[in-house]
Amino acid sequence: MSELLSQEEIDALLSGIDEGAVDTTPEQPDYADKDIRPFDFRNYTVSARLKMPGLEVVNDYFARGFRGTLSSLLREVVDIIALPIKLERFKDFLNRIPVPASLHIFKLEPLRGYCLLNFESRLVFTFVERFLGGSGRRMLRVEGREFTIIEQRLIKRVVEAALSELEKAWRGIHPVKPQYVRSEINPQFARVLQPDETVVVCTFNLELEDLKGELLLCYGLGTLQPVKAKLYSPFQSEEDADPYWREQLEEIIRSVVVDILVPLGSAEVSGKDVLELSVGDIIELDAKIDQPLPVYVEGIQKMLGELGIYRGRKAIRVIEFLKEE
C-alpha cells in the first residue's frame, strides 16, 4: 500500500473537513488520577537529590547540643527538632524571610563562601525579654519595627552559642571554624550568593512551651562542594553516640563475670607411667620457674604473668598485656 495520498484523496479529505464530515478534534488520552503528579517548574533546575546522610547527622548533633545550651541561656526547657533538608534557589530563600529579620552571615573556615543563620523574629523578641527578666509570653507586634542595638547585642549571644555548637556538630564530618561576619535586618542586604544559585536549607523547629518558631541554616552548594562525598555517604562518627548509653554499656561490660585460667605447664606421660605413680612422685612440667605464664580470659590468651603469694593466697601478677595482631 502506498504511503502517499493521490490528488483525488487529498481533495476528498479537504472537502470532508470543510463539510464537517471529518472530525479534527484531537483524541484526549485517558489519564488516571494516580498517574498525575505535580511538577514545580520554579525548582526544575534544582537537584532532586535531597538525601545527605552526613549532613543529617550534623543537624541531629547540632539540635541536641544547641537544645542544652539554649535551655541554659533562657533558664527554660527548649525543644529543637531537625526537619528534612531542602534545596532551593537563593533568591527564593531570601524572599520567604519577612522583615525584620534576624539574619546572620558567617563563614565555615576553611570552606569557601558564606552561610546564613536566621531566627524567626518572634523568637528573637522572646529571647530578649527572657534575658531582661521578663516571662517572654507576651504577644508582641513584630511587623513594622526594627531591632534596637541592645536587642542585637543580646541576640548575638544566642548566635555565638549556635555557631559554637555548629562547630562541634561538624567535627565528625570535617573540622570547620565558624567565623561571624555580620547581621542584617533586611534580607535584601544579605545577598552574599548569586540569586539563582542553589542552596541547602536546614530547618529546625524551636518550641518554648506555647511558643513555636523556626531556625534556618543556609549553605551554598559551592561551599559544601569540597566535602560533598562525606555528606552524601552514610557516615556517622563515634562522637555522635549518646554518652549516656556509652557509659551504661561500659558499666555492664565491667560487671560481666569471666573465667581466668593460668596453666602452670604440661607434660607428656604414658598410661603405664600414670598407673605406676605413687605418693611423693614428681611429674616434671615443660615450663621453667622463671618463665612468664600465659593468662587466658574465656579461653583467649590476653596476658603474661608470674606466680606469687598475696595476702596468704596464691596469686598471679600481670607483667604484660598481649596485643592482637
Short mmCIF file of C-alpha atoms in Angstrom, two decimals:
data_model
loop_
_atom_site.label_atom_id
_atom_site.label_comp_id
_atom_site.label_asym_id
_atom_site.label_seq_id
_atom_site.Cartn_x
_atom_site.Cartn_y
_atom_site.Cartn_z
CA MET A 1 0.00 0.00 0.00
CA SER A 2 1.37 3.42 -0.95
CA GLU A 3 2.04 5.89 1.91
CA LEU A 4 1.37 8.89 -0.39
CA LEU A 5 -2.15 10.22 -1.00
CA SER A 6 -3.32 10.78 -4.51
CA GLN A 7 -4.71 14.12 -5.62
CA GLU A 8 -8.28 12.72 -5.53
CA GLU A 9 -7.78 11.52 -1.93
CA ILE A 10 -6.39 14.91 -0.88
CA ASP A 11 -9.37 16.72 -2.45
CA ALA A 12 -11.81 14.34 -0.72
CA LEU A 13 -10.11 14.86 2.67
CA LEU A 14 -10.20 18.67 2.37
CA SER A 15 -13.81 18.56 1.29
CA GLY A 16 -14.73 16.41 4.28
CA ILE A 17 -13.03 18.83 6.67
CA ASP A 18 -14.90 21.80 5.19
CA GLU A 19 -18.25 20.00 5.39
CA GLY A 20 -17.61 18.70 8.94
CA ALA A 21 -17.68 15.05 7.94
CA VAL A 22 -14.11 14.56 9.23
CA ASP A 23 -13.61 15.03 12.98
CA THR A 24 -10.44 17.06 13.59
CA THR A 25 -10.73 17.15 17.41
CA PRO A 26 -7.61 15.55 18.89
CA GLU A 27 -8.23 12.46 20.96
CA GLN A 28 -7.73 13.09 24.68
CA PRO A 29 -5.79 10.36 26.49
CA ASP A 30 -7.49 8.75 29.45
CA TYR A 31 -5.25 9.57 32.44
CA ALA A 32 -5.91 8.08 35.82
CA ASP A 33 -5.59 10.33 38.84
CA LYS A 34 -2.76 8.22 40.17
CA ASP A 35 -0.70 8.95 37.03
CA ILE A 36 -0.87 12.73 37.55
CA ARG A 37 1.92 14.24 39.61
CA PRO A 38 2.56 17.93 40.39
CA PHE A 39 5.64 19.47 38.79
CA ASP A 40 7.32 22.59 40.16
CA PHE A 41 8.77 24.49 37.18
CA ARG A 42 10.31 27.07 39.52
CA ASN A 43 12.61 24.49 41.11
CA TYR A 44 13.19 22.47 37.95
CA THR A 45 16.91 23.36 37.87
CA VAL A 46 17.40 22.37 41.50
CA SER A 47 18.91 18.97 42.04
CA ALA A 48 16.42 16.40 43.29
CA ARG A 49 19.00 14.65 45.44
CA LEU A 50 17.89 15.63 48.93
CA LYS A 51 19.37 12.72 50.86
CA MET A 52 22.53 13.85 52.62
CA PRO A 53 23.10 11.34 55.44
CA GLY A 54 26.26 13.09 56.60
CA LEU A 55 24.57 16.50 56.85
CA GLU A 56 21.57 14.91 58.59
CA VAL A 57 23.96 13.60 61.24
CA VAL A 58 25.38 17.11 61.64
CA ASN A 59 21.86 18.55 62.03
CA ASP A 60 20.85 15.97 64.63
CA TYR A 61 24.01 16.55 66.65
CA PHE A 62 23.57 20.33 66.38
CA ALA A 63 19.94 20.08 67.55
CA ARG A 64 20.94 18.05 70.61
CA GLY A 65 23.82 20.33 71.55
CA PHE A 66 22.04 23.64 70.95
CA ARG A 67 18.98 22.39 72.88
CA GLY A 68 21.01 22.15 76.07
CA THR A 69 22.90 25.41 75.50
CA LEU A 70 19.78 27.44 74.71
CA SER A 71 17.90 25.94 77.67
CA SER A 72 20.72 27.09 79.94
CA LEU A 73 20.71 30.62 78.50
CA LEU A 74 16.94 31.05 78.79
CA ARG A 75 16.58 29.03 82.02
CA GLU A 76 13.71 27.19 80.38
CA VAL A 77 13.41 23.86 78.61
CA VAL A 78 13.66 24.32 74.83
CA ASP A 79 12.86 21.56 72.37
CA ILE A 80 14.63 21.60 68.98
CA ILE A 81 13.71 19.23 66.16
CA ALA A 82 15.64 18.95 62.87
CA LEU A 83 13.40 18.79 59.77
CA PRO A 84 14.27 17.23 56.37
CA ILE A 85 16.83 19.04 54.24
CA LYS A 86 15.60 21.11 51.28
CA LEU A 87 17.27 22.52 48.17
CA GLU A 88 16.09 25.79 46.66
CA ARG A 89 17.32 28.85 44.86
CA PHE A 90 18.95 31.52 46.97
CA LYS A 91 16.54 34.27 45.91
CA ASP A 92 13.56 32.10 46.88
CA PHE A 93 15.13 31.53 50.29
CA LEU A 94 15.52 35.28 50.90
CA ASN A 95 12.05 36.13 49.58
CA ARG A 96 10.32 33.99 52.19
CA ILE A 97 12.05 35.67 55.13
CA PRO A 98 9.91 38.55 56.49
CA VAL A 99 11.18 41.92 57.71
CA PRO A 100 12.50 42.48 60.33
CA ALA A 101 14.81 39.50 60.02
CA SER A 102 17.44 38.25 62.43
CA LEU A 103 19.73 37.15 59.59
CA HIS A 104 23.35 36.41 60.44
CA ILE A 105 26.14 35.84 57.93
CA PHE A 106 29.10 33.62 58.79
CA LYS A 107 31.84 31.57 57.15
CA LEU A 108 32.89 27.98 57.72
CA GLU A 109 36.67 28.15 57.63
CA PRO A 110 38.46 26.66 55.73
CA LEU A 111 35.48 26.17 53.35
CA ARG A 112 34.89 28.98 50.89
CA GLY A 113 31.76 31.11 50.59
CA TYR A 114 29.23 32.46 53.06
CA CYS A 115 26.48 30.78 55.06
CA LEU A 116 23.37 32.21 56.69
CA LEU A 117 21.64 31.64 60.01
CA ASN A 118 18.16 33.05 60.61
CA PHE A 119 16.00 33.17 63.75
CA GLU A 120 12.29 33.84 63.37
CA SER A 121 11.53 37.37 64.61
CA ARG A 122 9.07 36.38 67.32
CA LEU A 123 11.70 34.05 68.77
CA VAL A 124 14.17 36.92 68.91
CA PHE A 125 11.82 39.17 70.89
CA THR A 126 11.06 36.29 73.25
CA PHE A 127 14.78 35.66 73.81
CA VAL A 128 15.40 39.33 74.54
CA GLU A 129 12.54 39.56 77.01
CA ARG A 130 13.77 36.44 78.85
CA PHE A 131 17.30 37.86 79.03
CA LEU A 132 15.91 41.06 80.56
CA GLY A 133 13.94 39.19 83.22
CA GLY A 134 10.53 39.03 81.59
CA SER A 135 8.33 35.99 81.09
CA GLY A 136 8.64 36.05 77.30
CA ARG A 137 4.98 35.07 76.88
CA ARG A 138 3.52 38.38 75.73
CA MET A 139 2.23 38.62 72.17
CA LEU A 140 4.44 41.32 70.68
CA ARG A 141 3.89 43.16 67.43
CA VAL A 142 6.71 42.07 65.12
CA GLU A 143 5.84 43.83 61.86
CA GLY A 144 6.90 47.40 61.29
CA ARG A 145 9.71 47.65 63.86
CA GLU A 146 13.44 47.01 63.90
CA PHE A 147 15.79 45.56 66.48
CA THR A 148 17.47 48.03 68.79
CA ILE A 149 21.22 47.97 69.45
CA ILE A 150 20.65 46.35 72.84
CA GLU A 151 18.43 43.67 71.30
CA GLN A 152 21.03 42.96 68.61
CA ARG A 153 23.77 42.52 71.22
CA LEU A 154 21.61 40.18 73.28
CA ILE A 155 20.66 38.02 70.32
CA LYS A 156 24.32 37.85 69.29
CA ARG A 157 24.90 35.79 72.45
CA VAL A 158 22.47 33.20 71.09
CA VAL A 159 24.11 33.33 67.66
CA GLU A 160 27.58 32.78 69.09
CA ALA A 161 26.27 29.82 71.12
CA ALA A 162 24.69 28.37 67.97
CA LEU A 163 27.92 28.73 65.99
CA SER A 164 29.87 27.08 68.80
CA GLU A 165 27.53 24.07 68.77
CA LEU A 166 27.68 24.01 64.97
CA GLU A 167 31.46 23.69 65.14
CA LYS A 168 31.12 20.69 67.46
CA ALA A 169 28.50 19.11 65.20
CA TRP A 170 30.77 19.33 62.16
CA ARG A 171 33.75 17.63 63.81
CA GLY A 172 32.61 14.17 62.78
CA ILE A 173 32.36 15.17 59.09
CA HIS A 174 35.01 17.83 58.53
CA PRO A 175 36.70 20.17 61.05
CA VAL A 176 35.43 23.72 60.50
CA LYS A 177 35.66 27.01 62.38
CA PRO A 178 32.57 29.25 62.06
CA GLN A 179 33.55 32.91 61.71
CA TYR A 180 30.84 35.50 62.39
CA VAL A 181 30.77 38.21 59.69
CA ARG A 182 27.73 40.48 60.22
CA SER A 183 23.98 40.56 60.74
CA GLU A 184 21.20 42.05 58.60
CA ILE A 185 17.62 43.08 59.36
CA ASN A 186 16.55 43.31 55.72
CA PRO A 187 17.10 40.08 53.72
CA GLN A 188 17.71 42.09 50.55
CA PHE A 189 21.01 43.29 52.05
CA ALA A 190 22.20 39.71 52.65
CA ARG A 191 22.78 38.78 49.00
CA VAL A 192 26.08 37.01 49.56
CA LEU A 193 25.32 34.45 46.83
CA GLN A 194 24.03 34.61 43.26
CA PRO A 195 20.20 34.79 43.11
CA ASP A 196 19.88 31.61 41.00
CA GLU A 197 22.49 29.66 42.97
CA THR A 198 21.21 26.51 44.62
CA VAL A 199 21.44 26.44 48.41
CA VAL A 200 20.94 23.75 51.04
CA VAL A 201 18.41 24.84 53.66
CA CYS A 202 18.28 23.10 57.05
CA THR A 203 15.18 23.90 59.13
CA PHE A 204 14.86 23.43 62.89
CA ASN A 205 11.65 23.79 64.90
CA LEU A 206 12.10 25.52 68.26
CA GLU A 207 9.43 25.11 70.94
CA LEU A 208 9.24 27.05 74.23
CA GLU A 209 6.06 25.92 75.99
CA ASP A 210 3.29 27.52 73.87
CA LEU A 211 5.65 29.40 71.51
CA LYS A 212 6.98 27.87 68.31
CA GLY A 213 9.39 29.23 65.74
CA GLU A 214 11.97 28.28 63.13
CA LEU A 215 15.74 28.40 62.93
CA LEU A 216 17.15 28.25 59.40
CA LEU A 217 20.67 27.32 58.28
CA CYS A 218 21.55 28.04 54.67
CA TYR A 219 24.65 26.63 52.93
CA GLY A 220 25.69 27.29 49.36
CA LEU A 221 26.34 24.19 47.26
CA GLY A 222 29.69 25.68 46.30
CA THR A 223 30.63 25.89 49.98
CA LEU A 224 29.83 22.20 50.55
CA GLN A 225 31.48 21.02 47.32
CA PRO A 226 34.84 20.04 48.93
CA VAL A 227 33.07 17.76 51.44
CA LYS A 228 30.30 16.54 49.13
CA ALA A 229 31.46 12.91 49.23
CA LYS A 230 31.31 12.87 53.04
CA LEU A 231 27.86 14.46 53.14
CA TYR A 232 26.35 12.01 50.67
CA SER A 233 27.89 8.94 52.33
CA PRO A 234 26.08 7.16 55.20
CA PHE A 235 28.77 8.19 57.67
CA GLN A 236 28.38 8.62 61.39
CA SER A 237 31.23 9.41 63.69
CA GLU A 238 31.78 7.93 67.11
CA GLU A 239 31.20 11.37 68.62
CA ASP A 240 27.55 11.11 67.58
CA ALA A 241 26.99 8.23 70.01
CA ASP A 242 24.97 9.16 73.08
CA PRO A 243 27.45 9.44 76.01
CA TYR A 244 24.81 8.14 78.44
CA TRP A 245 24.43 4.87 76.52
CA ARG A 246 28.19 4.58 76.20
CA GLU A 247 28.62 4.85 79.97
CA GLN A 248 25.85 2.30 80.55
CA LEU A 249 27.44 -0.19 78.15
CA GLU A 250 30.85 0.25 79.76
CA GLU A 251 29.33 -0.33 83.20
CA ILE A 252 27.62 -3.53 82.02
CA ILE A 253 30.82 -4.81 80.43
CA ARG A 254 32.78 -4.16 83.65
CA SER A 255 30.27 -6.20 85.69
CA VAL A 256 30.45 -9.31 83.47
CA VAL A 257 31.95 -12.37 85.25
CA VAL A 258 34.69 -14.10 83.22
CA ASP A 259 36.83 -17.20 83.79
CA ILE A 260 40.60 -16.78 84.06
CA LEU A 261 42.87 -19.78 83.53
CA VAL A 262 46.64 -19.88 84.18
CA PRO A 263 48.20 -23.21 83.11
CA LEU A 264 51.40 -23.92 85.03
CA GLY A 265 52.75 -26.14 82.28
CA SER A 266 52.26 -29.52 80.61
CA ALA A 267 53.96 -32.90 80.41
CA GLU A 268 53.54 -36.00 78.28
CA VAL A 269 53.06 -39.13 80.45
CA SER A 270 52.18 -42.60 79.19
CA GLY A 271 49.29 -44.53 80.61
CA LYS A 272 51.66 -47.08 82.06
CA ASP A 273 53.56 -44.37 83.98
CA VAL A 274 50.28 -42.95 85.32
CA LEU A 275 49.25 -46.36 86.66
CA GLU A 276 52.62 -46.73 88.38
CA LEU A 277 52.51 -43.32 90.07
CA SER A 278 52.59 -43.28 93.86
CA VAL A 279 52.52 -40.69 96.62
CA GLY A 280 55.60 -38.48 96.50
CA ASP A 281 56.39 -38.98 92.80
CA ILE A 282 57.24 -35.85 90.82
CA ILE A 283 55.98 -35.01 87.29
CA GLU A 284 58.31 -32.55 85.56
CA LEU A 285 56.50 -29.86 83.53
CA ASP A 286 57.84 -28.17 80.40
CA ALA A 287 57.62 -24.65 81.91
CA LYS A 288 60.60 -23.05 83.66
CA ILE A 289 60.21 -21.39 87.03
CA ASP A 290 61.50 -18.01 85.74
CA GLN A 291 59.38 -18.10 82.58
CA PRO A 292 56.19 -15.92 82.42
CA LEU A 293 52.98 -17.91 82.42
CA PRO A 294 50.16 -17.33 79.91
CA VAL A 295 46.89 -15.96 81.32
CA TYR A 296 43.71 -16.96 79.43
CA VAL A 297 40.46 -14.98 79.67
CA GLU A 298 37.49 -17.03 78.46
CA GLY A 299 39.89 -19.30 76.56
CA ILE A 300 41.78 -16.46 74.84
CA GLN A 301 45.33 -15.61 75.88
CA LYS A 302 45.35 -11.94 76.94
CA MET A 303 48.28 -11.52 79.37
CA LEU A 304 51.55 -12.88 80.72
CA GLY A 305 52.15 -13.14 84.46
CA GLU A 306 54.20 -14.66 87.23
CA LEU A 307 53.11 -16.71 90.23
CA GLY A 308 53.31 -15.39 93.77
CA ILE A 309 51.61 -15.06 97.14
CA TYR A 310 49.29 -12.15 98.01
CA ARG A 311 47.76 -11.87 101.48
CA GLY A 312 48.37 -15.53 102.12
CA ARG A 313 46.77 -16.70 98.88
CA LYS A 314 48.26 -17.93 95.64
CA ALA A 315 48.07 -15.21 93.01
CA ILE A 316 49.45 -14.18 89.65
CA ARG A 317 50.88 -10.76 88.87
CA VAL A 318 50.33 -9.36 85.39
CA ILE A 319 53.59 -8.31 83.76
CA GLU A 320 52.49 -7.78 80.15
CA PHE A 321 49.29 -7.35 78.12
CA LEU A 322 49.27 -9.08 74.74
CA LYS A 323 48.10 -7.09 71.70
CA GLU A 324 46.23 -8.73 68.88
CA GLU A 325 47.95 -8.81 65.52
#
